[in-house]
Coordinates of N, CA, C and O in Angstrom, one line a residue:
X1 N -208.4 -9.7 -64.9 CA -208.5 -10.1 -66.2 C -208.1 -11.7 -65.8 O -206.5 -12.3 -64.6
X2 N -208.1 -12.8 -66.2 CA -207.7 -13.7 -66.0 C -205.6 -14.3 -66.3 O -205.5 -14.0 -67.5
X3 N -205.4 -14.8 -65.4 CA -203.4 -15.4 -65.7 C -203.6 -16.7 -66.4 O -203.8 -17.6 -65.9
X4 N -203.3 -16.7 -68.3 CA -202.8 -17.3 -68.5 C -201.9 -17.8 -68.3 O -201.8 -19.5 -69.2
X5 N -200.5 -18.4 -67.8 CA -200.1 -18.6 -67.7 C -199.6 -19.2 -66.3 O -198.8 -20.2 -65.8
X6 N -200.7 -19.7 -65.8 CA -201.0 -20.9 -64.8 C -200.2 -22.6 -65.4 O -201.1 -22.4 -66.3
X7 N -200.2 -23.4 -64.5 CA -200.4 -24.9 -64.6 C -200.0 -25.2 -63.9 O -200.4 -25.4 -62.9
X8 N -199.3 -26.2 -64.1 CA -199.1 -27.7 -62.5 C -197.9 -26.8 -62.6 O -196.7 -27.1 -63.5
X9 N -197.7 -27.7 -61.1 CA -196.1 -27.3 -60.4 C -195.7 -29.0 -60.4 O -196.6 -29.3 -60.8
X10 N -194.2 -28.4 -60.0 CA -193.6 -29.9 -60.4 C -194.1 -31.2 -59.1 O -194.1 -32.1 -59.3
X11 N -194.3 -29.8 -58.0 CA -194.4 -30.8 -56.9 C -195.8 -31.5 -57.2 O -196.6 -33.0 -57.2
X12 N -197.0 -31.2 -58.0 CA -198.0 -31.4 -58.2 C -197.9 -33.1 -59.6 O -199.3 -33.6 -59.3
X13 N -197.5 -32.4 -60.7 CA -196.8 -33.0 -61.3 C -196.4 -34.3 -60.4 O -196.3 -36.2 -60.8
X14 N -195.4 -34.4 -59.5 CA -194.8 -36.0 -59.4 C -195.7 -36.4 -58.4 O -195.6 -37.6 -58.1
X15 N -196.1 -35.7 -57.1 CA -197.4 -36.3 -56.4 C -198.4 -37.0 -57.5 O -198.8 -38.5 -57.2
X16 N -199.4 -36.5 -58.3 CA -199.7 -37.8 -59.8 C -199.2 -38.6 -60.4 O -199.6 -39.7 -60.2
X17 N -198.1 -38.4 -60.4 CA -197.2 -39.4 -61.1 C -197.2 -40.8 -60.0 O -197.4 -42.1 -60.1
X18 N -196.8 -40.9 -58.7 CA -196.6 -41.4 -57.2 C -198.1 -42.0 -56.9 O -198.1 -43.5 -56.8
X19 N -199.4 -41.7 -57.2 CA -200.2 -41.8 -57.2 C -200.4 -43.0 -58.3 O -201.2 -44.5 -58.2
X20 N -200.2 -42.8 -59.8 CA -200.4 -43.7 -61.0 C -200.0 -45.0 -60.8 O -200.2 -46.3 -61.0
X21 N -198.3 -44.7 -60.3 CA -196.9 -45.2 -60.1 C -197.8 -46.7 -58.9 O -197.5 -48.5 -59.1
X22 N -198.4 -46.0 -57.8 CA -198.8 -47.2 -57.3 C -199.4 -47.6 -57.0 O -200.4 -49.1 -56.8
X23 N -201.2 -47.3 -58.1 CA -202.0 -47.7 -58.4 C -201.7 -49.1 -59.5 O -202.1 -50.6 -59.3
X24 N -200.4 -48.6 -60.3 CA -200.2 -50.1 -61.6 C -199.2 -50.9 -60.4 O -199.8 -52.1 -60.7
X25 N -198.6 -50.6 -59.6 CA -198.4 -51.7 -58.6 C -198.9 -52.5 -58.2 O -198.7 -53.8 -57.3
X26 N -200.4 -52.2 -57.8 CA -201.3 -53.0 -57.5 C -202.3 -54.1 -58.0 O -202.8 -54.8 -57.9
X27 N -202.1 -53.6 -59.1 CA -203.6 -53.7 -60.0 C -202.5 -55.0 -60.4 O -202.9 -56.0 -60.9
X28 N -201.4 -54.7 -61.4 CA -200.3 -56.3 -62.0 C -200.5 -57.0 -61.6 O -201.0 -58.0 -62.2
X29 N -200.2 -57.7 -59.8 CA -200.4 -58.7 -59.6 C -201.9 -59.0 -59.4 O -201.9 -60.4 -59.6
X30 N -203.0 -58.2 -58.9 CA -204.2 -58.8 -59.5 C -204.4 -59.0 -61.0 O -205.5 -60.0 -61.1
X31 N -203.9 -58.2 -61.7 CA -203.9 -58.9 -63.1 C -203.4 -60.4 -63.1 O -204.0 -61.1 -63.8
X32 N -202.3 -60.9 -62.7 CA -201.6 -62.0 -63.2 C -203.0 -63.2 -62.4 O -202.6 -63.9 -63.0
X33 N -203.2 -63.0 -61.3 CA -203.9 -63.8 -60.9 C -205.1 -64.3 -61.5 O -206.0 -65.2 -61.7
X34 N -205.9 -63.0 -62.2 CA -206.9 -63.1 -62.9 C -206.4 -64.0 -64.4 O -207.6 -64.6 -64.5
X35 N -205.6 -63.2 -64.9 CA -205.1 -64.0 -66.2 C -204.9 -65.6 -65.9 O -205.2 -66.6 -66.5
X36 N -204.2 -65.9 -65.1 CA -204.3 -67.5 -64.1 C -205.4 -68.1 -63.7 O -205.8 -68.8 -64.3
X37 N -205.8 -67.6 -63.2 CA -207.5 -68.3 -62.5 C -208.3 -68.4 -64.7 O -208.6 -69.5 -65.1
X38 N -208.2 -68.2 -65.3 CA -208.5 -67.4 -66.3 C -208.1 -68.8 -67.1 O -208.7 -69.5 -67.2
X39 N -207.0 -68.8 -67.5 CA -206.4 -70.0 -68.2 C -206.8 -71.4 -67.7 O -206.8 -72.1 -68.5
X40 N -206.5 -71.5 -66.2 CA -207.2 -72.7 -65.6 C -209.1 -73.0 -65.8 O -209.2 -73.6 -66.6
X41 N -209.4 -72.1 -65.8 CA -211.0 -72.1 -66.3 C -211.2 -73.0 -67.4 O -212.1 -73.6 -67.7
X42 N -210.5 -72.2 -68.8 CA -210.6 -72.5 -69.9 C -209.9 -73.8 -70.1 O -210.4 -74.6 -71.0
X43 N -208.8 -74.4 -69.4 CA -208.5 -75.5 -69.4 C -209.6 -76.8 -69.2 O -209.4 -77.2 -70.0
X44 N -209.9 -75.9 -67.6 CA -210.7 -77.6 -66.9 C -211.8 -77.6 -68.0 O -212.2 -79.0 -68.2
X45 N -212.6 -76.9 -69.3 CA -213.9 -76.4 -70.1 C -213.0 -77.1 -70.5 O -214.1 -77.8 -71.6
X46 N -212.1 -77.2 -71.5 CA -211.5 -78.4 -72.2 C -211.2 -79.7 -72.2 O -211.8 -80.5 -73.4
X47 N -210.8 -80.0 -71.3 CA -210.8 -81.1 -71.2 C -212.0 -82.0 -70.9 O -212.5 -82.6 -71.2
X48 N -213.0 -81.1 -69.8 CA -214.2 -81.5 -69.8 C -215.3 -81.5 -71.4 O -216.4 -82.7 -71.4
X49 N -215.0 -80.8 -71.9 CA -215.8 -81.0 -73.2 C -215.4 -82.0 -74.3 O -215.7 -82.9 -75.0
X50 N -213.8 -81.8 -74.4 CA -213.5 -83.6 -74.5 C -213.5 -84.9 -73.9 O -214.5 -85.5 -75.0
X51 N -213.6 -85.0 -73.3 CA -213.9 -85.8 -72.0 C -215.9 -86.4 -72.5 O -216.3 -87.7 -73.1
X52 N -216.4 -85.3 -72.9 CA -218.4 -85.1 -72.4 C -218.2 -85.5 -74.5 O -219.0 -86.4 -74.7
X53 N -217.2 -85.5 -75.6 CA -217.7 -85.8 -76.8 C -216.7 -87.2 -77.0 O -217.7 -87.7 -77.8
X54 N -216.1 -87.6 -76.3 CA -214.9 -88.6 -76.5 C -216.9 -89.9 -76.1 O -216.9 -90.6 -76.8
X55 N -216.8 -89.4 -74.9 CA -218.6 -90.3 -74.6 C -219.1 -90.1 -75.6 O -220.2 -91.3 -75.9
X56 N -219.8 -88.9 -75.9 CA -220.9 -88.8 -77.3 C -220.5 -89.4 -78.3 O -221.4 -90.8 -79.0
X57 N -218.9 -89.7 -78.6 CA -219.0 -90.7 -80.0 C -219.3 -92.3 -79.7 O -219.8 -93.1 -80.3
X58 N -218.3 -92.4 -78.3 CA -218.5 -94.0 -78.6 C -219.8 -94.0 -78.3 O -220.1 -95.3 -78.3
X59 N -221.1 -93.2 -77.9 CA -222.2 -94.0 -77.7 C -223.2 -94.0 -79.5 O -223.9 -94.7 -79.3
X60 N -223.1 -93.0 -79.5 CA -222.8 -92.8 -81.6 C -222.8 -93.7 -81.9 O -223.4 -94.5 -82.9
X61 N -221.8 -94.3 -82.1 CA -220.7 -95.4 -83.0 C -220.9 -96.3 -82.0 O -220.7 -98.0 -82.5
X62 N -221.5 -97.2 -81.0 CA -221.7 -98.3 -80.6 C -220.6 -99.4 -80.2 O -220.3 -100.1 -80.4
X63 N -219.4 -98.7 -79.9 CA -217.2 -98.5 -79.9 C -217.0 -98.6 -78.7 O -217.6 -96.8 -78.4
X64 N -216.2 -99.1 -78.6 CA -214.9 -98.5 -77.1 C -213.9 -97.3 -78.5 O -213.6 -97.5 -79.0
X65 N -214.4 -96.3 -77.2 CA -213.0 -94.8 -77.8 C -212.8 -94.8 -76.2 O -212.5 -94.9 -75.5
X66 N -211.3 -94.4 -76.6 CA -210.6 -94.0 -75.6 C -209.7 -92.8 -75.7 O -209.5 -92.3 -77.0
X67 N -209.2 -92.0 -74.9 CA -208.5 -91.3 -74.5 C -207.9 -91.3 -73.6 O -207.9 -91.9 -72.8
X68 N -206.7 -90.7 -73.7 CA -205.2 -90.6 -73.5 C -204.4 -89.4 -73.4 O -204.2 -89.0 -74.9
X69 N -203.2 -89.1 -72.2 CA -203.1 -88.4 -73.0 C -200.9 -88.9 -73.5 O -201.5 -89.8 -73.9
X70 N -200.6 -87.4 -74.2 CA -200.2 -87.7 -74.8 C -199.0 -86.9 -75.3 O -199.4 -86.0 -75.0
X71 N -197.7 -87.4 -75.2 CA -196.2 -85.8 -75.0 C -196.3 -85.5 -76.4 O -195.5 -84.5 -77.0
X72 N -195.9 -86.8 -77.5 CA -195.8 -86.5 -78.8 C -196.7 -86.4 -80.4 O -196.1 -86.5 -81.1
X73 N -198.1 -86.6 -79.5 CA -199.0 -86.4 -80.8 C -199.5 -87.9 -81.3 O -200.3 -87.9 -82.4
X74 N -198.2 -89.2 -81.3 CA -198.6 -90.2 -82.2 C -198.9 -91.5 -80.7 O -199.6 -92.4 -81.0
X75 N -198.8 -91.6 -79.6 CA -198.3 -92.6 -78.9 C -199.2 -91.9 -77.6 O -199.1 -91.3 -77.1
X76 N -199.7 -93.1 -76.7 CA -200.0 -92.6 -75.4 C -199.2 -92.6 -74.3 O -198.7 -93.0 -74.5
X77 N -199.6 -91.8 -73.7 CA -198.6 -91.7 -72.2 C -198.8 -91.0 -71.0 O -200.2 -91.2 -71.4
X78 N -198.3 -91.1 -69.7 CA -198.9 -90.6 -68.7 C -199.3 -89.2 -68.4 O -199.7 -88.9 -67.6
X79 N -198.0 -89.1 -69.4 CA -198.2 -87.3 -69.6 C -199.7 -86.5 -70.4 O -199.7 -86.5 -71.8
X80 N -200.1 -86.0 -69.3 CA -201.7 -85.2 -70.1 C -201.4 -83.6 -70.8 O -201.9 -82.8 -71.2
X81 N -200.3 -83.3 -70.1 CA -199.8 -81.7 -69.6 C -199.7 -81.2 -71.0 O -199.9 -79.7 -71.5
X82 N -198.7 -81.6 -72.1 CA -198.6 -81.5 -73.6 C -200.2 -81.8 -74.4 O -200.7 -81.1 -75.9
X83 N -201.4 -82.4 -74.3 CA -202.0 -83.3 -74.7 C -203.0 -84.4 -74.9 O -202.3 -84.7 -74.1
X84 N -204.0 -84.6 -75.9 CA -204.3 -85.7 -75.3 C -204.9 -86.8 -77.0 O -205.1 -86.0 -78.0
X85 N -205.2 -87.7 -77.1 CA -205.3 -88.4 -78.4 C -206.6 -89.2 -78.1 O -206.7 -89.5 -76.7
X86 N -207.4 -89.3 -79.3 CA -208.5 -89.7 -78.7 C -208.2 -90.9 -80.2 O -208.5 -90.8 -81.8
X87 N -209.0 -92.1 -79.6 CA -208.5 -92.8 -80.6 C -208.9 -94.0 -80.3 O -210.2 -94.9 -79.7
X88 N -210.0 -95.3 -81.6 CA -209.9 -96.8 -81.8 C -208.8 -97.7 -80.6 O -207.8 -97.1 -80.2
X89 N -209.7 -98.7 -80.4 CA -208.7 -99.6 -79.5 C -207.9 -100.3 -80.7 O -207.4 -101.3 -80.4
X90 N -208.2 -100.4 -82.1 CA -207.2 -100.6 -83.0 C -205.9 -99.3 -83.2 O -205.0 -100.2 -84.4
X91 N -206.2 -98.8 -82.7 CA -205.3 -97.5 -82.8 C -205.4 -95.9 -84.0 O -204.3 -95.3 -83.9
X92 N -206.6 -96.7 -84.0 CA -206.9 -95.4 -85.3 C -207.2 -93.7 -84.4 O -208.4 -93.8 -83.8
X93 N -206.2 -93.0 -84.8 CA -206.4 -91.8 -84.4 C -207.7 -91.0 -84.6 O -207.6 -90.7 -85.6
X94 N -208.5 -90.5 -83.8 CA -209.8 -89.8 -83.7 C -209.1 -88.5 -84.1 O -209.9 -87.4 -85.1
X95 N -208.9 -88.0 -83.1 CA -208.5 -87.0 -83.0 C -208.0 -86.4 -82.1 O -207.2 -87.3 -81.3
X96 N -206.4 -85.7 -82.3 CA -205.3 -84.7 -81.3 C -205.6 -83.8 -80.8 O -205.8 -82.6 -81.8
X97 N -205.6 -83.5 -79.5 CA -205.7 -82.4 -79.3 C -204.0 -81.5 -78.6 O -204.2 -82.7 -77.8
X98 N -203.8 -80.9 -78.9 CA -201.8 -80.3 -78.0 C -202.0 -78.9 -77.3 O -202.8 -77.9 -77.9
X99 N -202.0 -78.5 -76.0 CA -202.4 -77.4 -75.4 C -201.0 -76.4 -75.7 O -199.6 -77.4 -76.3
X100 N -201.4 -75.5 -76.5 CA -200.2 -74.1 -76.6 C -199.4 -74.4 -75.4 O -198.2 -74.2 -75.5
X101 N -199.9 -74.1 -74.4 CA -199.0 -74.1 -72.9 C -199.3 -75.3 -72.2 O -200.0 -75.8 -71.7
X102 N -197.7 -75.8 -71.6 CA -197.7 -76.9 -71.4 C -198.0 -76.9 -69.5 O -197.6 -76.7 -69.0
X103 N -199.6 -76.6 -69.6 CA -200.0 -76.6 -68.3 C -200.0 -78.3 -67.2 O -199.8 -79.5 -67.7
X104 N -199.4 -77.9 -66.1 CA -199.1 -78.9 -65.5 C -201.2 -79.7 -64.6 O -201.6 -79.8 -64.0
X105 N -201.3 -80.1 -65.7 CA -202.2 -81.1 -65.9 C -202.2 -82.4 -65.4 O -201.7 -82.9 -66.2
X106 N -202.7 -83.1 -64.6 CA -202.2 -84.5 -64.1 C -203.9 -85.3 -64.2 O -204.9 -84.7 -64.0
X107 N -203.1 -86.5 -64.6 CA -205.1 -87.8 -63.7 C -204.1 -88.5 -63.2 O -203.2 -89.3 -62.8
X108 N -205.3 -88.9 -62.4 CA -205.3 -89.6 -61.3 C -206.4 -90.5 -61.5 O -207.4 -90.1 -61.5
X109 N -205.9 -91.9 -61.6 CA -207.0 -93.1 -61.6 C -206.4 -94.6 -61.9 O -204.9 -94.9 -62.3
X110 N -207.4 -95.3 -62.4 CA -206.8 -97.0 -62.1 C -206.1 -97.7 -63.0 O -205.1 -97.7 -63.2
X111 N -206.3 -96.5 -64.3 CA -205.0 -96.9 -65.8 C -204.6 -95.4 -66.3 O -205.4 -93.9 -65.9
X112 N -203.6 -95.6 -66.8 CA -203.5 -93.8 -67.8 C -204.3 -93.8 -69.5 O -204.5 -92.7 -69.7
X113 N -205.6 -94.9 -69.6 CA -206.0 -94.3 -70.6 C -207.8 -94.4 -70.0 O -208.1 -94.9 -69.0
X114 N -208.7 -93.8 -70.7 CA -209.9 -93.9 -70.2 C -210.4 -94.2 -71.7 O -210.7 -94.0 -72.3
X115 N -211.6 -94.8 -71.1 CA -212.5 -95.7 -72.4 C -214.1 -95.4 -72.6 O -214.2 -95.8 -71.0
X116 N -214.3 -95.5 -72.7 CA -215.6 -95.9 -72.6 C -216.3 -96.6 -73.7 O -216.2 -96.9 -75.8
X117 N -216.8 -97.1 -73.6 CA -218.0 -98.4 -74.2 C -219.0 -97.7 -74.5 O -219.1 -96.3 -74.3
X118 N -219.1 -98.7 -75.7 CA -220.5 -98.0 -76.3 C -222.5 -97.5 -75.2 O -222.7 -97.1 -76.5
X119 N -221.9 -97.8 -74.4 CA -223.6 -97.8 -73.8 C -222.9 -96.6 -72.9 O -223.6 -96.0 -71.9
X120 N -221.7 -96.2 -73.1 CA -221.5 -94.6 -72.2 C -220.7 -95.1 -71.0 O -220.2 -94.0 -70.2
X121 N -220.2 -96.1 -70.3 CA -219.3 -96.4 -69.5 C -217.8 -96.2 -69.3 O -217.7 -96.7 -70.4
X122 N -217.9 -96.3 -67.9 CA -215.7 -96.3 -68.4 C -215.7 -97.2 -66.5 O -215.3 -96.2 -66.7
X123 N -215.3 -98.2 -67.1 CA -215.4 -98.7 -65.8 C -214.1 -98.6 -65.8 O -213.9 -99.4 -64.4
X124 N -213.0 -98.7 -66.2 CA -211.6 -98.8 -65.4 C -211.2 -97.3 -65.4 O -209.9 -97.4 -65.9
X125 N -211.9 -96.9 -66.5 CA -211.6 -95.1 -65.9 C -211.9 -94.4 -64.9 O -211.9 -93.1 -65.3
X126 N -212.5 -94.5 -64.0 CA -212.9 -93.3 -63.3 C -211.1 -92.7 -62.4 O -210.5 -93.7 -62.1
X127 N -212.0 -91.9 -62.1 CA -210.6 -91.2 -61.1 C -210.8 -89.9 -61.3 O -212.1 -88.9 -61.8
X128 N -209.6 -88.9 -61.5 CA -209.8 -87.4 -61.8 C -209.4 -86.9 -62.4 O -207.3 -87.5 -62.2
X129 N -209.3 -85.6 -63.0 CA -208.2 -84.7 -63.7 C -208.4 -83.6 -62.4 O -209.1 -83.2 -62.2
X130 N -207.1 -82.7 -62.2 CA -206.6 -82.0 -61.4 C -205.8 -81.2 -62.3 O -204.9 -81.6 -62.9
X131 N -205.8 -80.0 -61.4 CA -204.5 -78.6 -62.2 C -203.8 -78.1 -60.6 O -205.3 -77.9 -60.0
X132 N -203.1 -78.1 -60.7 CA -202.2 -77.7 -60.1 C -201.8 -76.3 -59.6 O -201.0 -75.7 -60.8
X133 N -201.9 -75.4 -58.6 CA -201.8 -74.1 -58.8 C -201.3 -73.5 -57.4 O -202.3 -73.6 -56.3
X134 N -199.9 -72.9 -56.9 CA -199.4 -72.3 -56.0 C -199.9 -73.3 -54.9 O -199.8 -73.6 -53.5
X135 N -199.4 -74.8 -55.2 CA -199.1 -75.6 -54.4 C -200.5 -76.5 -53.7 O -201.0 -77.1 -52.6
X136 N -201.8 -75.9 -54.5 CA -203.4 -76.3 -53.9 C -203.8 -76.7 -55.8 O -203.4 -76.3 -56.3
X137 N -204.9 -77.3 -54.7 CA -205.6 -77.9 -56.0 C -206.7 -77.0 -56.8 O -207.2 -75.9 -56.6
X138 N -206.3 -76.2 -57.7 CA -207.4 -75.0 -58.4 C -208.6 -75.4 -59.2 O -209.4 -74.8 -59.0
X139 N -208.3 -76.4 -59.7 CA -209.8 -77.7 -59.8 C -209.5 -79.1 -59.9 O -208.5 -79.3 -60.2
X140 N -211.0 -80.0 -60.2 CA -210.3 -80.5 -60.7 C -211.7 -81.3 -61.0 O -212.8 -80.6 -61.0
X141 N -212.0 -82.5 -61.8 CA -212.7 -83.6 -62.3 C -212.7 -84.3 -62.4 O -211.8 -85.3 -62.3
X142 N -214.1 -84.8 -61.8 CA -214.4 -86.3 -61.2 C -214.6 -87.6 -62.0 O -215.9 -86.9 -62.4
X143 N -214.4 -88.2 -63.0 CA -214.7 -89.5 -63.6 C -215.1 -90.4 -63.3 O -214.7 -91.4 -62.4
X144 N -216.9 -91.2 -63.0 CA -217.1 -91.9 -62.1 C -216.9 -93.3 -63.2 O -217.3 -93.0 -64.8
X145 N -217.0 -94.2 -62.6 CA -217.8 -95.7 -63.8 C -218.3 -95.1 -64.7 O -218.5 -95.8 -66.0
X146 N -219.6 -94.8 -64.5 CA -220.7 -95.0 -64.9 C -220.8 -93.7 -66.1 O -221.0 -93.9 -67.7
X147 N -218.8 -93.0 -66.7 CA -218.8 -92.4 -67.7 C -219.6 -91.2 -67.4 O -219.3 -89.8 -68.2
X148 N -219.8 -90.7 -66.0 CA -220.8 -89.0 -65.6 C -219.0 -88.8 -65.1 O -218.5 -89.1 -64.7
X149 N -219.0 -86.9 -65.5 CA -218.2 -86.3 -65.0 C -218.8 -84.9 -63.9 O -219.9 -84.5 -64.7
X150 N -218.3 -84.6 -63.2 CA -218.8 -83.6 -62.5 C -217.4 -82.7 -61.9 O -216.0 -83.0 -61.8
X151 N -218.2 -82.0 -61.8 CA -216.5 -80.8 -61.1 C -216.5 -80.8 -59.8 O -217.9 -81.4 -59.3
X152 N -215.3 -80.6 -58.8 CA -215.3 -81.2 -57.2 C -215.0 -79.4 -56.8 O -215.5 -78.8 -57.4
X153 N -215.6 -79.8 -55.4 CA -216.1 -78.8 -55.4 C -214.6 -78.2 -54.0 O -214.2 -78.3 -54.6
X154 N -215.1 -77.3 -53.8 CA -214.1 -76.7 -52.8 C -213.2 -77.6 -51.7 O -212.4 -77.2 -51.7
X155 N -214.2 -77.7 -51.2 CA -213.8 -78.6 -50.4 C -213.0 -79.9 -50.3 O -212.4 -80.0 -49.9
X156 N -213.5 -80.5 -51.7 CA -212.7 -81.9 -52.5 C -211.4 -81.5 -52.9 O -210.3 -82.1 -53.1
X157 N -210.9 -79.8 -53.3 CA -210.3 -80.0 -53.8 C -209.0 -79.4 -53.0 O -208.4 -79.9 -52.8
X158 N -209.7 -78.7 -51.8 CA -208.6 -78.4 -50.1 C -207.8 -79.9 -49.7 O -207.1 -80.0 -49.4
X159 N -209.1 -80.7 -49.8 CA -208.9 -81.9 -49.0 C -207.7 -83.0 -50.1 O -206.8 -83.9 -49.8
X160 N -207.2 -82.2 -51.6 CA -207.3 -83.0 -52.2 C -205.2 -82.4 -52.3 O -204.2 -83.0 -53.9
X161 N -204.5 -81.2 -52.0 CA -203.8 -80.3 -51.9 C -202.3 -81.2 -51.7 O -201.6 -80.9 -52.0
X162 N -202.4 -82.5 -51.1 CA -201.2 -83.2 -50.7 C -200.9 -83.9 -52.6 O -200.0 -83.6 -52.6
X163 N -201.7 -83.8 -52.9 CA -201.6 -84.6 -54.9 C -200.5 -83.2 -55.4 O -199.8 -84.0 -56.2
X164 N -200.3 -81.8 -54.8 CA -199.2 -81.0 -55.9 C -198.2 -80.7 -55.1 O -197.6 -79.7 -55.3
X165 N -198.0 -81.9 -53.8 CA -196.7 -81.3 -53.3 C -195.4 -82.4 -54.0 O -195.8 -82.9 -55.5

């Protein structure tokens, strides 16, 4: 007859719980890095989409439209971490984007505003958007004078790590 009173011993339960705790301790930091990378990529794609949309809007309307960082949602500033404004040269706000989490989004270029002319060029707006993470450039988007946008390579990101100190 089988013995129905068998169960787990206290030692077996403690060993099982110890293994679970170790697995969780290893998984939590990896999960935090995974979440941080996903947030960085989402911000990069949001900036990329905004710049493409502003350029396309300038071309379709055959007029100059600018995009600029804005900390208060009404005026342009050098701070891009809170969001940005899209507006006409007369100051009419066409779109406002506010970032939910105040990410460390930075712009390095000739001026703090980026203008796209009706032909799609941005002669005074060339520069780079980048985000720092752990004293390194996590990503960068490089804007040319022709209004073209490209993603920085891993080598370019590593070479620009001095921007994050």
